[in-house]
Amino acid sequence: MTLTRYLPILDWGRRYDREAFASDAVAALIVTIMLIPQSLAYAMLAGLPPEAGIYASIAPILLYAVFGTSRALAVGPVAVVSLLTAAAVGQVAEAGTAGYAVAALTLAFLSGAFLLALGLFRLGFIANFLSHPVIAGFITASGILIAASQLKHILGIPASGDTLFEMAYELGRGLDRVNLPTLVIGVTATAFLFWVRRGLKPLLRRAGLGPKAADYATKAGPVAAVVATTLAVWALGLDSAGVGIVGTVPQGLPPLTLPGFSPDLISQLLLPAILISVIGFVESISVAQTLAAKRRQRIDPDQELIGLGAANLGAAFTGGYPVTGGFARSVVNYDAGAATPAAGAFTAAGLMVAALALTPLVHYLPNATLAATIIVAVTSLVDFSILSRTWTYARADFLAVAATILLTLALGVEAGVSAGVLLSIALHLYKTSKPHVAEVGRIAGTEHFRNILRHEVETDPSVVFLRPDESLYFVNARFLEDMVLARIADAPALRHVVLVCSAVNDVDFSALESLEALNARLREAGIGLHLAEVKGPVMDRLQGSHLPGDLNGRVFLTQNAAWSCLVEGGAVNEGRGGWRIARAS
Amino acid sequence: MTLTRYLPILDWGRRYDREAFASDAVAALIVTIMLIPQSLAYAMLAGLPPEAGIYASIAPILLYAVFGTSRALAVGPVAVVSLLTAAAVGQVAEAGTAGYAVAALTLAFLSGAFLLALGLFRLGFIANFLSHPVIAGFITASGILIAASQLKHILGIPASGDTLFEMAYELGRGLDRVNLPTLVIGVTATAFLFWVRRGLKPLLRRAGLGPKAADYATKAGPVAAVVATTLAVWALGLDSAGVGIVGTVPQGLPPLTLPGFSPDLISQLLLPAILISVIGFVESISVAQTLAAKRRQRIDPDQELIGLGAANLGAAFTGGYPVTGGFARSVVNYDAGAATPAAGAFTAAGLMVAALALTPLVHYLPNATLAATIIVAVTSLVDFSILSRTWTYARADFLAVAATILLTLALGVEAGVSAGVLLSIALHLYKTSKPHVAEVGRIAGTEHFRNILRHEVETDPSVVFLRPDESLYFVNARFLEDMVLARIADAPALRHVVLVCSAVNDVDFSALESLEALNARLREAGIGLHLAEVKGPVMDRLQGSHLPGDLNGRVFLTQNAAWSCLVEGGAVNEGRGGWRIARAS
């Protein structure tokens, strides 16, 4: 049982049949064709030699097939993680150097180890600290940064930079050295790929092609662009005219490589690795769950961590760099009918063939074309609607999105996403620090109590029912105390304060002391302090404190019991005696 | 009006009369006598020349008298802040150097500016991020560190260190160089002061002294010790026998001084200054409110920030160091009958006289005696009961206390309190990340719904009522989704899920998207998703989203309405039409 949990392959592998094989094989073929240019492109984005992209797609896919739980997830280099890699590794080594490649391996190793640890200790929930708005803002900003980072290949000028400003500045400086043939190739390829995306499919459908066929043809767009521009460069010898090309890519299977283990390097890359792991995990899990839902399959997030961890460790020892489950490739894999993780294994096989035999063919492939494929791919990441959606729903979430986008563009990916996470936590704490406290009254003739500001209700000058709409803990403990004292200050007729605790999910030690202080103050002022609708878990805890004994009032099971006792003066067999009942709330 | 708010002196000053003057003057005299040795002692603790302690008690008291709102608070050097000062300044300068004094002034300036800013922007609530357990743990650990730091004066050996281990190590190394006369003086003084505290008062009462008189006599204990040991050292010429003495203290009023403004120094001291400000504010405000409560007076926390800010700025420009409202001195001031802040002004006058005329008298005062007064004073800070109290009440709070105490002792004050704050926030977020979700049923024959695990209730196999006991936000958004999906997975008969939102105080954007995803999944599974008891503010917000429109179910005002509609199949004029009613909850 446990073994099957940690090795899902034992589960689906046992029931593997010819039918599954057929659909897996087809899917693998389609994904492989799509992955070849994509892998080269993302490696370029990460500042690594092209083959690194292909290597990063082989061992990781195989390992994920063994440990992963998703049937359709395709693991490998993805745009955002490639950008994060470039940002992190760029801080410790010069692009193009051997140290750069080793740093990338180390990053993959650290991130793999971290993911594995999270999975084994079942700590997947920490990914929840990335709120949806922060992720959305980060992905959008990353898309912009990625597209911007590729302009230099389209223009054929050298440029670098981790932030939008740096990139713009460097590009501006180089504008006088734009390489015309490169520009022509880049712009043409970009235009062509956008057209393939928007215009080709409807055209083919009108030409009578089936929807699936049309779809595949569209997916093949990048390959066509690659072939055409490669031939053009080769035929016209444009490389000698200054067009940047992929150049010689070593033929052969992924090499065995060793990440660097110098404490210095590790300490520099640890935080970026953690960041990459969490972001990669979030992207991967959301893709996996979306696809699993369509087929009524379930994803085990903690096992996913193990699968991704193994994949990254695989990348670290086979000349790759950090990987995760990619959206585009997974969707293609799914649409192409991948039935089991075996599809991934076959894709790996296909890429091995490519690595062995096809690399000479991409020698004349211009970087501008790869840049075009990246730019077109990432435009789907950019979605500013999150700004308007959060603005209309909740200002705090809008603030988190806006800050994440701006800071990511202005300061780079790591600063941006970190700031976003911290800000969203701070905003949440701030919200809870000044909770909404409703004063409630009874709807005449019912047992329902509602906010006096929102509803026609009965009230009594000698009793006030206050319903704090928040758990009571150290951040807001003093707030309630001050608020109640202020409320009684301008109500001389007041004799009883009833705290309606239906929305109080926790009372921590600070809040307990604050309640005891409030209780003492109210006693001095000759005013009773009562509790109503206390939740079971909260009451269990309060039982262990002095408050119940010291309380200058009673604990009522319901607001209505408090009302009939305090307002209508009716006898209620509750209060002290009511603990047992109250505990059942 | 606003002017009076920012200058409380205009309020009480207008109504100042002879009676108030009399009681203020008496209080001032008593406090002055007590403050002279205390100021010298705390200056020594902060690593500053003795006069700095007196200077730090003059201008700050005057400024607080103008801007502060507390009638009894006495502002000046206090033990914990002196320790924090030593720790912070010790990192940027060598004790005894001019740079050290300037750094202390800068620290006071930064902390004053920070407090002032907080007050003007009314941001006093940030002090709430220090939970009671963290403060209690920190104060206890600080008391131990302070006492330990004074042992070197009792033993008459040189020693330093910011952590308990460092101190113990240094003392151990010096044990062979213990100065006997110093040890005799130190031990005698300490024993005497402890006896004064515990044994003298009852003795005097039995001797027929009135309680107040006995109290003052007890308070005069430190002065007696100072006088006796000073005479002993002078008479026996013990200073030449290696007994460390206060030595020459310049005669004169507080000098005008200028803090250092080098960006380097400021960047090094900024964080410590913020820490000192917050801790000082928390200590001061709690003292002020305790005393104010006894006389039915109110404290304005934001104005207190302004008062303390002004006091620290005053200290920065008159040769002092960071100050705050002290517990001991304030209680004495209060007991002695201080009626208005004018008492503080008179105390300042008294200390000016001391600074002008009395400083030669303390030339032979041994440091051991000052150390003794400090040790006896801080023992009242040490209170381990917080450990047991939090342990019995809530493990999370216990963890925060224990961590704060251990880390403060092991790593020093700054690391300790910072870790405590971060840990308590992390623990709170963790608690909310896996909220308690109660499955509720109806208590037969009533409209009350209770946890099925705690109470005999009616349930229906086709409808499940789930009550998440937590606000829904990004940290737990996915948890609820997974939890509900898991719940329906093993309940084939299930047709309706009702989310009872009486404890949901907020639904942020992440939780909204999670609810929409849940709604979509349940629709696919042919299960209805309903909401009940949604709070007004939450409903207002949801109105602005797509959820109400897309909801695969209805919104009920009460759980009972949901029950009668879904379980008993009764018609309820709510659901879609019920929004208006629901909003009123």
CSV table of C-alpha atoms in Angstrom, one decimal, chain A residues 34 37-39 41-42 45 77-80 139-140 142-144 146-147 150 189-190 193-194 197-198 219 222 283 327-329 369-383:
chain,number,residue,atom,x,y,z
A,34,MET,CA,6.6,20.4,-30.2
A,37,PRO,CA,12.2,23.9,-30.6
A,38,GLN,CA,10.7,24.8,-27.2
A,39,SER,CA,13.5,23.1,-25.2
A,41,ALA,CA,14.3,28.2,-26.8
A,42,TYR,CA,13.9,27.9,-23.0
A,45,LEU,CA,16.1,32.0,-22.1
A,77,PRO,CA,11.8,23.4,-18.8
A,78,VAL,CA,9.1,26.1,-18.7
A,79,ALA,CA,9.3,29.8,-19.4
A,80,VAL,CA,8.9,31.3,-15.9
A,139,ILE,CA,3.0,35.3,-13.9
A,140,THR,CA,1.8,38.4,-15.8
A,142,SER,CA,7.2,37.5,-15.7
A,143,GLY,CA,5.6,37.1,-19.2
A,144,ILE,CA,6.4,40.8,-19.9
A,146,ILE,CA,10.4,37.2,-20.7
A,147,ALA,CA,9.2,38.9,-23.8
A,150,GLN,CA,13.9,38.2,-26.0
A,189,ALA,CA,8.7,34.6,-37.5
A,190,THR,CA,6.8,36.4,-34.7
A,193,LEU,CA,3.4,32.5,-35.2
A,194,PHE,CA,0.8,35.0,-34.0
A,197,ARG,CA,-2.4,31.1,-33.4
A,198,ARG,CA,-5.2,33.5,-34.3
A,219,LYS,CA,0.6,23.3,-32.9
A,222,PRO,CA,6.6,26.7,-34.5
A,283,GLU,CA,2.2,26.1,-11.5
A,327,PHE,CA,1.1,24.2,-19.0
A,328,ALA,CA,1.4,24.3,-22.8
A,329,ARG,CA,3.1,20.9,-23.1
A,369,THR,CA,13.2,32.3,-34.4
A,370,LEU,CA,13.5,30.8,-30.9
A,371,ALA,CA,13.0,34.2,-29.4
A,372,ALA,CA,9.8,34.6,-31.6
A,373,THR,CA,8.5,31.2,-30.3
A,374,ILE,CA,9.1,32.4,-26.7
A,375,ILE,CA,7.5,35.8,-27.2
A,376,VAL,CA,4.4,34.2,-28.8
A,377,ALA,CA,4.2,31.5,-26.1
A,378,VAL,CA,4.5,33.9,-23.1
A,379,THR,CA,1.9,36.4,-24.4
A,380,SER,CA,-0.7,33.9,-23.1
A,381,LEU,CA,0.8,34.4,-19.6
A,382,VAL,CA,0.1,38.1,-19.7
A,383,ASP,CA,-3.4,38.8,-18.2
